[in-house]
Structure formats: C-alpha cells, structure tokens
Coordinates of C-alpha atoms in Angstrom, one line a residue:
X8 CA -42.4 -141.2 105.7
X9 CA -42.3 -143.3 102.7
X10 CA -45.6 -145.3 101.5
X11 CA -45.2 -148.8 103.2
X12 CA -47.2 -152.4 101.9
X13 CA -49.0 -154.4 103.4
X14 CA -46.4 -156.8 103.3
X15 CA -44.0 -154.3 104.7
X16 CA -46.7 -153.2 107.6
X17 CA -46.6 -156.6 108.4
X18 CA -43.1 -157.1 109.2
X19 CA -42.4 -153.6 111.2
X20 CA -45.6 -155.2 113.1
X21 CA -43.7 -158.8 113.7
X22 CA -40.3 -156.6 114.6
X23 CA -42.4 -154.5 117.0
X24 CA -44.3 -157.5 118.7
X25 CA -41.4 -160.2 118.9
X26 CA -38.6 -157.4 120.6
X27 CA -41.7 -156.6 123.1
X28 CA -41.9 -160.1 123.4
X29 CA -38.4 -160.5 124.2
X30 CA -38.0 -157.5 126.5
X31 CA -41.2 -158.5 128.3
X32 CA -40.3 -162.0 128.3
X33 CA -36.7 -161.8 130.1
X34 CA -38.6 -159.3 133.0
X35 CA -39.9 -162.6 134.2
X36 CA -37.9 -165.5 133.2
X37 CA -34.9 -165.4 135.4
X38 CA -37.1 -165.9 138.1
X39 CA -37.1 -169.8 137.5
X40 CA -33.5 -169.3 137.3
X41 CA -32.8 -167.9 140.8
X42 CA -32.2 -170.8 142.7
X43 CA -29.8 -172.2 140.9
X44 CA -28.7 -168.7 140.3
X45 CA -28.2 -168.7 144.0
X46 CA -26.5 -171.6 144.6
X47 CA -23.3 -172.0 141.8
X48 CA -23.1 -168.0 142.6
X49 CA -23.1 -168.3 146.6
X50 CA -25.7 -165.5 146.4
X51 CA -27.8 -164.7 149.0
X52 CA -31.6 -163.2 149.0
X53 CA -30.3 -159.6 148.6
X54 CA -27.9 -160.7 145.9
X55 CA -30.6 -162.8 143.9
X56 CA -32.3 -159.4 144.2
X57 CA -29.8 -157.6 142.6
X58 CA -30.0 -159.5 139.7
X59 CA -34.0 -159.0 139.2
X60 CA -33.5 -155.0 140.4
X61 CA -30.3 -154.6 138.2
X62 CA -32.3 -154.9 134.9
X63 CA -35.9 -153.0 136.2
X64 CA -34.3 -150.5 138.0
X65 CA -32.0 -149.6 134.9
X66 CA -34.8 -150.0 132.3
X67 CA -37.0 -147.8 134.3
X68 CA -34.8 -145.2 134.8
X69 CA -33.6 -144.5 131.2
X70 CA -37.2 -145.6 129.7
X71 CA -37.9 -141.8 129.4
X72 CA -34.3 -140.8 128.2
X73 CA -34.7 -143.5 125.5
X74 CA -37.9 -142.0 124.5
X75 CA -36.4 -138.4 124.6
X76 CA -33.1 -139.8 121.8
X77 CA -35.7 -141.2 120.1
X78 CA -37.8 -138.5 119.4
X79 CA -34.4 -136.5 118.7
X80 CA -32.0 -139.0 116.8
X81 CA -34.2 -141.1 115.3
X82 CA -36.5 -143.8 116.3
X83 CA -35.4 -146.1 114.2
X84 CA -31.7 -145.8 115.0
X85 CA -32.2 -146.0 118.6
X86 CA -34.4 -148.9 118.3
X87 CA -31.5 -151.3 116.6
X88 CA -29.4 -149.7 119.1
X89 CA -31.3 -150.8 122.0
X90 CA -31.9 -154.0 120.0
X91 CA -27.6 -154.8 120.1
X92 CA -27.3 -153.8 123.2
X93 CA -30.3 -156.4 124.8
X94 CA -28.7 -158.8 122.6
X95 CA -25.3 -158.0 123.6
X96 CA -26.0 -158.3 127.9
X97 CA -28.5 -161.2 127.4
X98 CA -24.6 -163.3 125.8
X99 CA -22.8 -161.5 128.5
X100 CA -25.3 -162.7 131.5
X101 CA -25.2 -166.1 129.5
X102 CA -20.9 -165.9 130.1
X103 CA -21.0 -164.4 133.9
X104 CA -19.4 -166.5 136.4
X105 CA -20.0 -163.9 139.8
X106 CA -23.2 -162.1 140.7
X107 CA -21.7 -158.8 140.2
X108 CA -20.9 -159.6 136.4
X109 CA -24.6 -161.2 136.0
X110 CA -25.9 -158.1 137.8
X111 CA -23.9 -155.8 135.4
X112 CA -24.9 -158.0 132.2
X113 CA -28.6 -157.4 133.4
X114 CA -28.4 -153.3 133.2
X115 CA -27.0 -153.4 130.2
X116 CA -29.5 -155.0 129.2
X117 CA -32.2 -152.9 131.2
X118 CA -30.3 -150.5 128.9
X119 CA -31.1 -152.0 125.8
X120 CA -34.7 -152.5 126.9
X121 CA -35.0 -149.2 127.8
X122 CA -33.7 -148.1 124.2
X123 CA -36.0 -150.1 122.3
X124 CA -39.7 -150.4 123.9
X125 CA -40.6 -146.7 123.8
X126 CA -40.4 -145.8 120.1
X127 CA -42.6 -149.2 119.4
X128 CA -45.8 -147.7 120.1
X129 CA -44.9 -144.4 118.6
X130 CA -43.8 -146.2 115.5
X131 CA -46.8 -148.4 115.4
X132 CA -48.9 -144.9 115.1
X133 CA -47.0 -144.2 112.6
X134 CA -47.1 -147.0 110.4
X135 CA -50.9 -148.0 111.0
X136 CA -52.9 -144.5 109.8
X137 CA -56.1 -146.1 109.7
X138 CA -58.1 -145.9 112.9
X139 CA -59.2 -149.4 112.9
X140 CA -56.0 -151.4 111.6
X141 CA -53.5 -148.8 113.8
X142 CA -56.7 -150.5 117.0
X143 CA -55.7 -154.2 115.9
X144 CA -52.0 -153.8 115.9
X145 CA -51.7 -152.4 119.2
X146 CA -53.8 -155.0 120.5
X147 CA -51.7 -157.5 119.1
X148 CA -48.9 -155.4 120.8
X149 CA -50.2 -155.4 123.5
X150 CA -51.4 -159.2 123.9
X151 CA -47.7 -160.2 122.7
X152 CA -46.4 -158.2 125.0
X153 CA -48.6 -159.4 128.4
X154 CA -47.8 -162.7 126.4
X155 CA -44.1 -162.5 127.0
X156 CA -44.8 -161.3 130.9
X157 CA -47.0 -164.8 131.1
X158 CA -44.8 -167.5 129.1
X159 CA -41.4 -166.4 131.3
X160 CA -42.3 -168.7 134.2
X161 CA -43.3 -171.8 131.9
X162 CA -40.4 -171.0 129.5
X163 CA -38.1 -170.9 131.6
X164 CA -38.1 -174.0 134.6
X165 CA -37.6 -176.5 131.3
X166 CA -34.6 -174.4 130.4
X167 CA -32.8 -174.0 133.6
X168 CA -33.2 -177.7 133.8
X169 CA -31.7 -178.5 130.3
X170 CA -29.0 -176.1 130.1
X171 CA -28.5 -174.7 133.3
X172 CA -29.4 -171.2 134.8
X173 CA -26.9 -169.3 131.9
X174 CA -30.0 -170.8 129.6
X175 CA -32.5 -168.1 130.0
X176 CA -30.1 -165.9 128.8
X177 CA -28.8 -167.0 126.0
X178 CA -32.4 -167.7 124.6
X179 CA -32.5 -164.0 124.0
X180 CA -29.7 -164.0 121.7
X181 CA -30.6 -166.0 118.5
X182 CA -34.1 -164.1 118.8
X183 CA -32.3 -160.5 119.5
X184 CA -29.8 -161.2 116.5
X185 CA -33.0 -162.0 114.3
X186 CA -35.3 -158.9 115.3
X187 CA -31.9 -156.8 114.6
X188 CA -31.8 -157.8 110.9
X189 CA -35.5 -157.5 111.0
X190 CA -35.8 -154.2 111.8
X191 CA -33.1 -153.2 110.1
X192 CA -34.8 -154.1 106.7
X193 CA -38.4 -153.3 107.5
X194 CA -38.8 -150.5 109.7
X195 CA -38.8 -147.1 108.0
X196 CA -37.1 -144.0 108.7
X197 CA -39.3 -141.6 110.7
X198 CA -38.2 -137.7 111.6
X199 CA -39.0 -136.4 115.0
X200 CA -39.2 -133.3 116.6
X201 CA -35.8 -132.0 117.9
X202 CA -36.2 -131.6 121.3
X203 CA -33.5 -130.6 124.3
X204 CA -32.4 -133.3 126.2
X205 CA -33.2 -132.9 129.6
X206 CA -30.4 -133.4 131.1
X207 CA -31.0 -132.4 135.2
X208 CA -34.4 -134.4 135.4
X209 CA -32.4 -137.7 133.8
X210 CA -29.4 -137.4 136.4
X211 CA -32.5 -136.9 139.6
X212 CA -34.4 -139.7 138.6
X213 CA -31.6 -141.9 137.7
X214 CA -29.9 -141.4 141.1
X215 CA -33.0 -141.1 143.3
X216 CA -34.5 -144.1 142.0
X217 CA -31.2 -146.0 142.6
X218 CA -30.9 -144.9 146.0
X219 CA -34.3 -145.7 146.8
X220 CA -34.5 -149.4 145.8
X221 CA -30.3 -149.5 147.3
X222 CA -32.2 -148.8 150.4
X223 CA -35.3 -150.7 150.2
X224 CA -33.1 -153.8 149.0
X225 CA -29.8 -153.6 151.6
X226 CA -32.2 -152.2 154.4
X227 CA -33.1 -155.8 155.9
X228 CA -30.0 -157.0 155.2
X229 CA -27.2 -154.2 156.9
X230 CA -30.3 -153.1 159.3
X231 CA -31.6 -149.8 159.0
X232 CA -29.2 -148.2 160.8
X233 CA -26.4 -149.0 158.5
X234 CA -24.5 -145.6 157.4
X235 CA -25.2 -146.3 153.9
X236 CA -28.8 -147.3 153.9
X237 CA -29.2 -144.1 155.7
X238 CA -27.5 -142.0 153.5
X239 CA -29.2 -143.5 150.4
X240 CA -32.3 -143.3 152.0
X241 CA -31.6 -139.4 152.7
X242 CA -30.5 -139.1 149.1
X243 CA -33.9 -140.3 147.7
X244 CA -35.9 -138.2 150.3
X245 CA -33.9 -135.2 149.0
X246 CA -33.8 -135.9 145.3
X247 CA -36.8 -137.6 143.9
X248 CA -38.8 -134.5 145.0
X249 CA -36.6 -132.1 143.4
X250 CA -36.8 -134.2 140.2
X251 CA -40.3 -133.6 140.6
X252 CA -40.2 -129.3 141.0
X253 CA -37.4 -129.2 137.6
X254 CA -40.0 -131.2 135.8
X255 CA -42.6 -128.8 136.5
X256 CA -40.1 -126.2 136.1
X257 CA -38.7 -127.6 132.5
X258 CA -39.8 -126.5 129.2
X259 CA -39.4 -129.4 127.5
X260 CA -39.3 -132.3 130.5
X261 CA -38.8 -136.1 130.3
X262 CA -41.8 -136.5 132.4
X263 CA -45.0 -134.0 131.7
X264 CA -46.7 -134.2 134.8
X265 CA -49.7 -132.5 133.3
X266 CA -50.1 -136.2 131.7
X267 CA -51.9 -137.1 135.5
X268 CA -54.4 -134.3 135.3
X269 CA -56.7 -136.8 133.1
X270 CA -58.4 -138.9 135.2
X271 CA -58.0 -141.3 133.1
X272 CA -54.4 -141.9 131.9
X273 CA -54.1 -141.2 135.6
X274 CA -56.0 -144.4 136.6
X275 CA -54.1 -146.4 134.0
X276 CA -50.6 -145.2 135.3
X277 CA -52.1 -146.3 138.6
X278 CA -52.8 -149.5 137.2
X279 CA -49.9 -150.3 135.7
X280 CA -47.5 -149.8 138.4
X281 CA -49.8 -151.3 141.2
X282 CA -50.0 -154.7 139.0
X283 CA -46.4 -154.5 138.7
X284 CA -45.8 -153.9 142.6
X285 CA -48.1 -156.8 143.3
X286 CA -47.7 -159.4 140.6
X287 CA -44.0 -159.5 139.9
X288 CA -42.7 -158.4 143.3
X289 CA -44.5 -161.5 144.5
X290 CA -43.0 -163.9 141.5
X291 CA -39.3 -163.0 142.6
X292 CA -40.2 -165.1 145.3
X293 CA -42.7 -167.9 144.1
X294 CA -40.0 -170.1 142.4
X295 CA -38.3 -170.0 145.4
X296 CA -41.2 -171.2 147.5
X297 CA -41.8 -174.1 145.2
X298 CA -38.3 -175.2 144.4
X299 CA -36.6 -174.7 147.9
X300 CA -39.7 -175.3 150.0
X301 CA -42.2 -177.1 148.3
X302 CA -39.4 -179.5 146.8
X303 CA -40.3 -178.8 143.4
X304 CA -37.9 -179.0 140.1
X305 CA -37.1 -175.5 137.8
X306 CA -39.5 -177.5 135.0
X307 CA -42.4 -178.3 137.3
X308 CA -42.4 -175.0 138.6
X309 CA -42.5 -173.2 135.4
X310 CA -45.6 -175.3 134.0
X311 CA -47.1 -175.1 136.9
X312 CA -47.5 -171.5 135.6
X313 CA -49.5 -172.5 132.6
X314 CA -53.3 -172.1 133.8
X315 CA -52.5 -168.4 134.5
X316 CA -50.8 -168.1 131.3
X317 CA -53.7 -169.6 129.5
X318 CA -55.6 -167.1 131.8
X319 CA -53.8 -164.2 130.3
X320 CA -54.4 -165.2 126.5
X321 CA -58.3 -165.4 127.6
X322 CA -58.0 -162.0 129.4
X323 CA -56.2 -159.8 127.1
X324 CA -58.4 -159.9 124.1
X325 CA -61.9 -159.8 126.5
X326 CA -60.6 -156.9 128.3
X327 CA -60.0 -154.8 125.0
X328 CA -63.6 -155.8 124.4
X329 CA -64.7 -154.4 127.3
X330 CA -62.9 -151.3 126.9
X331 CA -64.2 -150.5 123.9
X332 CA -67.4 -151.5 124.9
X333 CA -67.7 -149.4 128.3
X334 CA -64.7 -148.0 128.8
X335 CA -61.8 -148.9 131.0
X336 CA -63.4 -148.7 134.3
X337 CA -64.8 -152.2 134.1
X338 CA -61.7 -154.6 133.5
X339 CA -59.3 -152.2 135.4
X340 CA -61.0 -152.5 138.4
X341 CA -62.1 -156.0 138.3
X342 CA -58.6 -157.1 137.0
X343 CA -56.8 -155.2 140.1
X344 CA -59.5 -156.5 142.4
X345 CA -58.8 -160.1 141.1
X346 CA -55.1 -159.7 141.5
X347 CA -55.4 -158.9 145.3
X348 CA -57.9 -161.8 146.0
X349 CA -55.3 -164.3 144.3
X350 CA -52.6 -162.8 146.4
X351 CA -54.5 -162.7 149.5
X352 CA -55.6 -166.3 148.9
X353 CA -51.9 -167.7 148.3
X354 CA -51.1 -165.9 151.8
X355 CA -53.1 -169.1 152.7
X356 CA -50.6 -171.5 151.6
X357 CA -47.6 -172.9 153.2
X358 CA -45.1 -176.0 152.9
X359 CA -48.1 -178.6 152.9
X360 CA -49.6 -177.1 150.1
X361 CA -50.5 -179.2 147.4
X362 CA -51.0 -177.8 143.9
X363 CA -55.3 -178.6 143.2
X364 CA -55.4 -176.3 146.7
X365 CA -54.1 -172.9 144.9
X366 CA -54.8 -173.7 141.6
X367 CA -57.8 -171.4 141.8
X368 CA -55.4 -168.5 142.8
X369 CA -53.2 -169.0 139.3
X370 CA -56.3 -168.8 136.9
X371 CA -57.4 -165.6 138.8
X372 CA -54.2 -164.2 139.0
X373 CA -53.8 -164.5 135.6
X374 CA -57.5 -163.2 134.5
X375 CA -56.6 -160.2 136.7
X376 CA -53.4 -159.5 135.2
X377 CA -54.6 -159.8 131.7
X378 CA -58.1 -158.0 132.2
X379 CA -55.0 -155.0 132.9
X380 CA -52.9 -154.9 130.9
X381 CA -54.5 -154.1 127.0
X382 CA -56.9 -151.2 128.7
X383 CA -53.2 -149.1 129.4
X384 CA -52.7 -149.0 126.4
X385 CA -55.7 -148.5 124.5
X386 CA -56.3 -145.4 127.4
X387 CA -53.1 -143.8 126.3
X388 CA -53.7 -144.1 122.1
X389 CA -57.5 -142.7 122.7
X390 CA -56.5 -139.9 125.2
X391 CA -53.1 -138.4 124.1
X392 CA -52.5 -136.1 121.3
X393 CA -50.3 -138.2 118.7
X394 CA -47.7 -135.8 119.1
X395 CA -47.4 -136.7 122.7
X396 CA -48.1 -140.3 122.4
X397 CA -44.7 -141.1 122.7
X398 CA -44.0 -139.7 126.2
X399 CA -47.2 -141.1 127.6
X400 CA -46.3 -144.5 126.4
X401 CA -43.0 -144.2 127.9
X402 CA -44.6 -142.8 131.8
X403 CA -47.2 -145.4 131.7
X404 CA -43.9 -148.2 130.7
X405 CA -41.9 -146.7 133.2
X406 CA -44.5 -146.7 135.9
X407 CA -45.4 -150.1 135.2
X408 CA -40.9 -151.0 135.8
X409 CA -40.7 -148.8 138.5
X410 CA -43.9 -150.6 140.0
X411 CA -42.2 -154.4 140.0
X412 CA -38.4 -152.6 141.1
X413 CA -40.5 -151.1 144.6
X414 CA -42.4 -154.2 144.5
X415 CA -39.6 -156.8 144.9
X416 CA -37.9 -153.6 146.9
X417 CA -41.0 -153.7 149.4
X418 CA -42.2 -157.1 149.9
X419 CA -38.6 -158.0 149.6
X420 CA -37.6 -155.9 152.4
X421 CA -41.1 -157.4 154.3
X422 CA -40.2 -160.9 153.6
X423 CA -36.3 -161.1 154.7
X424 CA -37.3 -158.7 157.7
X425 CA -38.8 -162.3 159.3
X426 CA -36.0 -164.6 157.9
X427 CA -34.1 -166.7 160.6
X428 CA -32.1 -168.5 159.0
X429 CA -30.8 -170.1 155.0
X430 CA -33.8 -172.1 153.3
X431 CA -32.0 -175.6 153.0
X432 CA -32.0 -178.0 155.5
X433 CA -35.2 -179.7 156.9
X434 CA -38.7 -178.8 155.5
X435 CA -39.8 -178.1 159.2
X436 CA -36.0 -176.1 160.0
X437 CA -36.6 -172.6 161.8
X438 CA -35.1 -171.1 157.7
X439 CA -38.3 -172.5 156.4
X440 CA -40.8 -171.8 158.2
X441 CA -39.3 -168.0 158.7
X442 CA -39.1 -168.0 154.9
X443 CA -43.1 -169.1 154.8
X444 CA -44.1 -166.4 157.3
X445 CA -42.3 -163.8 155.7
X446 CA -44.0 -164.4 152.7
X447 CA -47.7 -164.8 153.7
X448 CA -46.9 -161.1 155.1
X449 CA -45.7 -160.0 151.7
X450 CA -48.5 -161.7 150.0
X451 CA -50.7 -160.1 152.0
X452 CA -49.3 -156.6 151.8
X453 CA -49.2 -156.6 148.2
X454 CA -53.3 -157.8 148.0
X455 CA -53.9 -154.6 150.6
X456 CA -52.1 -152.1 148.2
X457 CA -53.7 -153.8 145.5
X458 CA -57.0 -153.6 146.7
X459 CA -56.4 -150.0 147.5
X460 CA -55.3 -149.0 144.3
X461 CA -58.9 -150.8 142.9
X462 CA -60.4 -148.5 145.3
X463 CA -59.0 -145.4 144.1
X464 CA -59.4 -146.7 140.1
X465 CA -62.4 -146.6 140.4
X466 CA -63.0 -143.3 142.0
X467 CA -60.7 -142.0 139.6
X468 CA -62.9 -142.9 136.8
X469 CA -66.7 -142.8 138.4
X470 CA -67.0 -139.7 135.7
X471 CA -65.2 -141.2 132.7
X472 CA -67.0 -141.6 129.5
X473 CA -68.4 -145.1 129.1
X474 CA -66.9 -145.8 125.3
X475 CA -64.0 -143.4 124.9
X476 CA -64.0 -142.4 121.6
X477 CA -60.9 -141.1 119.2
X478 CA -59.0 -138.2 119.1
X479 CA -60.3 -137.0 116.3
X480 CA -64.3 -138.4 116.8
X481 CA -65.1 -137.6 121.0
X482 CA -66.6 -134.4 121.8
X483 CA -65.6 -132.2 123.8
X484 CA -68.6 -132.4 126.4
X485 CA -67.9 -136.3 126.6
X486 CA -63.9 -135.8 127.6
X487 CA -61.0 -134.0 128.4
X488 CA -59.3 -132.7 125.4
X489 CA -56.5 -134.6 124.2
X490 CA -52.6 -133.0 126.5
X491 CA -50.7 -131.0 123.3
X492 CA -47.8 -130.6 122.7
X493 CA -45.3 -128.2 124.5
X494 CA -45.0 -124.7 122.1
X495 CA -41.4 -124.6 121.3
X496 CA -38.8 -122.8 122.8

C-alpha cells in the first residue's frame, strides 16, 4: 500500500465514518416514517414490517459475503460498489409508490449496506499502523457510527413532516453521491488474500435466515397454522443448522465459528445482537405508540428522542474509557443491564402517559446503548489476529443486524399476537388499548432477554483480563492467543 498523509489519513477516515453514518443512520430513521408509511401505502403492521426487515434481513445476510468479495476483489472496489448501490435504493425507496417497491428499494439497499460496512474497519487497520492513532480512529468509528443509530429518530420526525415520508430517503442520496466521490479519491488500493467464495454457507444462511424472519413476521398474521408459515418455519429448522455443520466442515468459511471459543469476542457478539433484539425491535414500534396513540406529530416524536441521543454521545466515549481502563466487563454489563431496566420501565406506560413520566427511561436507554456499543469494537481490534480482523468485524456486524431483524421478528410477532383491532379511531377503542397491551408484553420480553444476556456477559467474562492489552504487547498467561488465520488450501 502506498505511503498515505496526514491529510490523506484524514479523508479515508471522514469517508469511512460519514458512509457508517449513513448506513447506521437509515437502520433507524424510517421508523418516524412508518405511520405515514402506513397510511398513503394502505399497509398494515406486517407490511410496515416488511419495510424495516426488507433492509436488516438483506444486510445481515450478505454482511459476510461482502466481507468475503472484499477480501478477494478488492476492498476498495467493493466499498464504492456498495456505496452506488445504497445510494441508488435510498432514490428508488424515495420514488416507490406500493409497499412491495419500497420493500424492494430497501434490500437493495440492505445490499449496498452490506457491501460497504465490512471492509471499513479492515481498511481503517490498514491505514492507521500506529497503535494509538489506528485506537482513536476506530473510536471515532465507532462513536459516529452509534451516532448515526441515535440521531435517526430526531432526524427523521422533522423530515417526514416537511417533505413527506419519501424524505428519509432521499436524504441518503446527496450524502451517498458525496462519500462516492470521496472515496473514490482518498481511499487507497489495498490487496487481499484470494480466498474461495463460499458458496453453500452463503445460499443456507441467506435462505434460512429468510425463512425464519418470513415466519416470525407472517406467523401472527396468517396464524401459525398457515401452509406457508409452516413450511418456512420447517425450512429454517432444517437449514440454519446445516449452515452451521458446512461451516465447521469448510476450509475457508464465511463464518469461523472458532471466533466464539474466546470468551471474550464471544461476550461482545452476545452483546451486540442482544442490544439489537431489544433496542431496535422495540423502536419499530415506539413511533407508532406516540404518533397513533399518544397523538403525537412525526417532529415531536423524533426530538422527543434527543435526551437519549445526547445520552449516547456521553456514553460512547466513557465506555471506551472504561474499557481500556478495566476491560469490557464493566460497561457491557452495566450498559445491557441499563437497557432492560429502561425497557422494563416503559412497559409501565400507556396512553395517559405524559412525557416528564418516561423521560428517565430515554436517558438510560440511551446510556445503556452507548456504554455498548464502542467496547464491540475495541474487543474485536485487541483480540483478533489482523489477518482475521476482517471476518470478526463482519460476525460481530452481522450479529448485531440479525439481532434487530429477530427483534422486530419476536416482539413483533408478541405484539400483533394481542391486536383486536386497527389503531385509529377512539383513544379508549378496543385497537388501542390491544395495541398498548401488546406492547407492554413486548417491552417486557425484550428487558427479560436482556437481562439474561447481562447475566450470561458477565459469566462469560468473570476470567477476562482486566485491561486487555494488544496483539502484539499481552502475554500469553494474561489471554487467549489472538484466532489465525486458516493455512491455505
């Protein structure tokens, strides 16, 4: 790789950090949009779905492959590749006038997304050689990135209400058009390994994953019985644990599985999909609480998000203090723990609520989610061999997806499995109140798993190392050795 300036470090870092921002930005912001979403595209609760799981379940399902055509191809190319396609689905959702076009739009650009995020860390390894300036720019990386997940919600009520729902879509382009020339100029041509494509683990995920959330989502809505549900169901019984056995079987997989024998990068896969299944399964369905129950406009509910975003910005920076300091144990743990209190508290909510009541659950749902989200990644740079930093990145990213795809799946599932009737109508009508109860139980399934999943955190890593140190600095007494690379064929 060619001998980069400052100057030129600086700009692959902004290219890296504003298409995170992006990607992580449109995971969340449609959410404001859903309502009105819902009603100029007659869609129902399993439809509105759709549009959420149509870009996750996409983006997590590929997020491997992309890594894999990176690695091969070239990171660079695939990146502006992933980079025209986001851009290109983000104007096509802006221009769909039927839920099946937006839902289409949003895969491709789950497609897109799934190009682009999983050379960005690799890259950033790349470009940063020094220990301590490659530490700062993935915790900027990583702060952008839980930025993006955070500013969605308050981004994106003022722009449904300016320019209609098609707005939070077509905010992605001007940005997308400008990282493309970006990166075209800045980021540097880097040679990877060649490495076969694996071919029969891509196809099992890809399809049992689909069949799984097609299940979870049309479950409540055909009934359980339905032909279809059942045979999708069947399908994902049958194939995600025989993606599992040609993984282990594979000599050069999409998914090492010997990445969960570390305690450690185990904990912080945990992590990261258990936030996912928790916090963004349960903001699918906040925006419609506070717009079609509470009364509330797209723009008051989206700043009504700020406290927790402000939370986040506090959080992220502490937390990679803390992980540094003693390790990740401390701010995973307390981060999931404050998660499930903020979700079991909500649960306490209904259609009287009045915003000074929950405002409490907002700051500590957003110090939980940021206390969680910078140790991840600082686990997986300390831990992994840089020649296998690449494919953690991408597990721990696709974990986190397939975490908020099961999440709206679940509590989705838990929620219209108590509906009655539509929400509109009177603030007391049988819709409502169903709509209320269904989601006090999802609220409070998703604080049980969470709580669960700080349980088993912190088992995980009672024996980890207080200060994990770098690769090339920890003994060997104080840590598992870093996972190598797989000896070629």
């Amino acid at each position: 790789m060619e001998e980069l300036t400052p100057r030129r470090k600086g700009l692959v870092l902004a290219t890296l950090c504003a298409t995170m921002f992006m990607a992580m930005l449109d995971n969340v912001v449609v959410n404001n949009a859903l309502p009105r979403i819902g009603q100029q595209l007659h869609a129902g609760v399993d439809g509105l779905q759709w549009v959420v799981e149509g870009y996750s379940l996409v983006y997590a399902a590929l997020l491997l492959t992309g890594g894999t055509l990176g690695d091969r191809y070239g990171r660079r190319r695939i990146f502006l590749i992933g980079v025209a396609l986001f851009t290109a689905g983000s104007a096509a959702a802006g221009l769909s006038w039927s839920t099946g076009q937006l839902v289409a739009a949003r895969m491709l650009q789950g497609l897109g997304a799934a190009l682009l995020t999983p050379g960005s860390l690799s890259i950033l390894r790349h470009v940063f050689t020094d220990e301590r300036e490659r530490a700062r720019a993935v915790g900027l990386w990583s702060g952008v990135s839980a930025l993006g997940l955070a500013v969605g919600p308050v981004v994106g009520g003022p722009v449904v209400e300016a320019f209609g729902w098609s707005g939070v879509f077509w905010i992605n382009v001007p940005v997308g058009a400008a990282g493309l020339l970006l990166a075209a100029r800045a980021l540097p041509r880097l040679t990877g390994r060649a490495r076969r494509l694996d071919l029969a683990g891509q196809a099992l995920s890809a399809v049992g994953l689909g069949a799984l959330v097609y299940a979870l989502v049309e479950g409540p809505a055909h009934g359980w019985t339905d032909p279809g549900v059942r045979a999708c169901a069947a399908a994902a019984a049958l194939l995600l644990p025989l993606f599992v056995l040609v993984e282990l079987r594979t000599v050069d997989p999409m998914l090492d599985l010997r990445f969960f024998r570390d305690p450690a990068l185990a904990a912080a896969a945990v992590s990261g999909f258990m936030v996912s299944f928790g916090i963004f399964g349960t903001s699918f369905f906040l925006p419609l609480l506070m717009q079609d129950v509470l009364g509330w406009s797209p723009s008051d509910a989206g700043l009504a998000g700020l406290p927790m975003t402000a939370m986040i910005v506090v959080a992220a920076p502490l937390s990679g203090a803390l992980t540094a300091r003693h390790g990740p144990r401390l701010p995973l743990v307390a981060g999931l723990a404050l998660c499930a209190g903020s979700l079991a508290g909500l649960s306490a909510y209904g259609e009287q609520a009045r915003y000074p009541q929950y405002l409490w659950v907002l700051l500590a749902m957003g110090l939980g989610l940021g206390m969680t989200f910078t140790p991840v990644s600082i686990t997986v740079m300390q831990r992994v061999d840089p020649a296998r930093a690449g494919m953690a990145s991408a597990t721990v990213n696709t974990l986190r997806e397939l975490g908020g795809v099961v999440g709206v799946a679940v509590l989705g599932a838990v929620l219209t499995s108590r509906l009655a009737g539509p929400l509109a109508g009177s603030p007391d009508g049988p819709g409502v109140a169903a709509f209320v109860d269904g989601l006090h139980l999802a609220l409070r399934c998703g604080a049980a798993a969470l709580a669960g999943a700080a349980v088993l955190v912190a088992v995980l890593l009672r024996r980890s190392p207080a200060s994990p140190a770098p690769a090339d600095a920890a003994a060997p007494a104080e840590r598992p050795a870093p996972l190598p690379a797989r000896a070629g064929r």
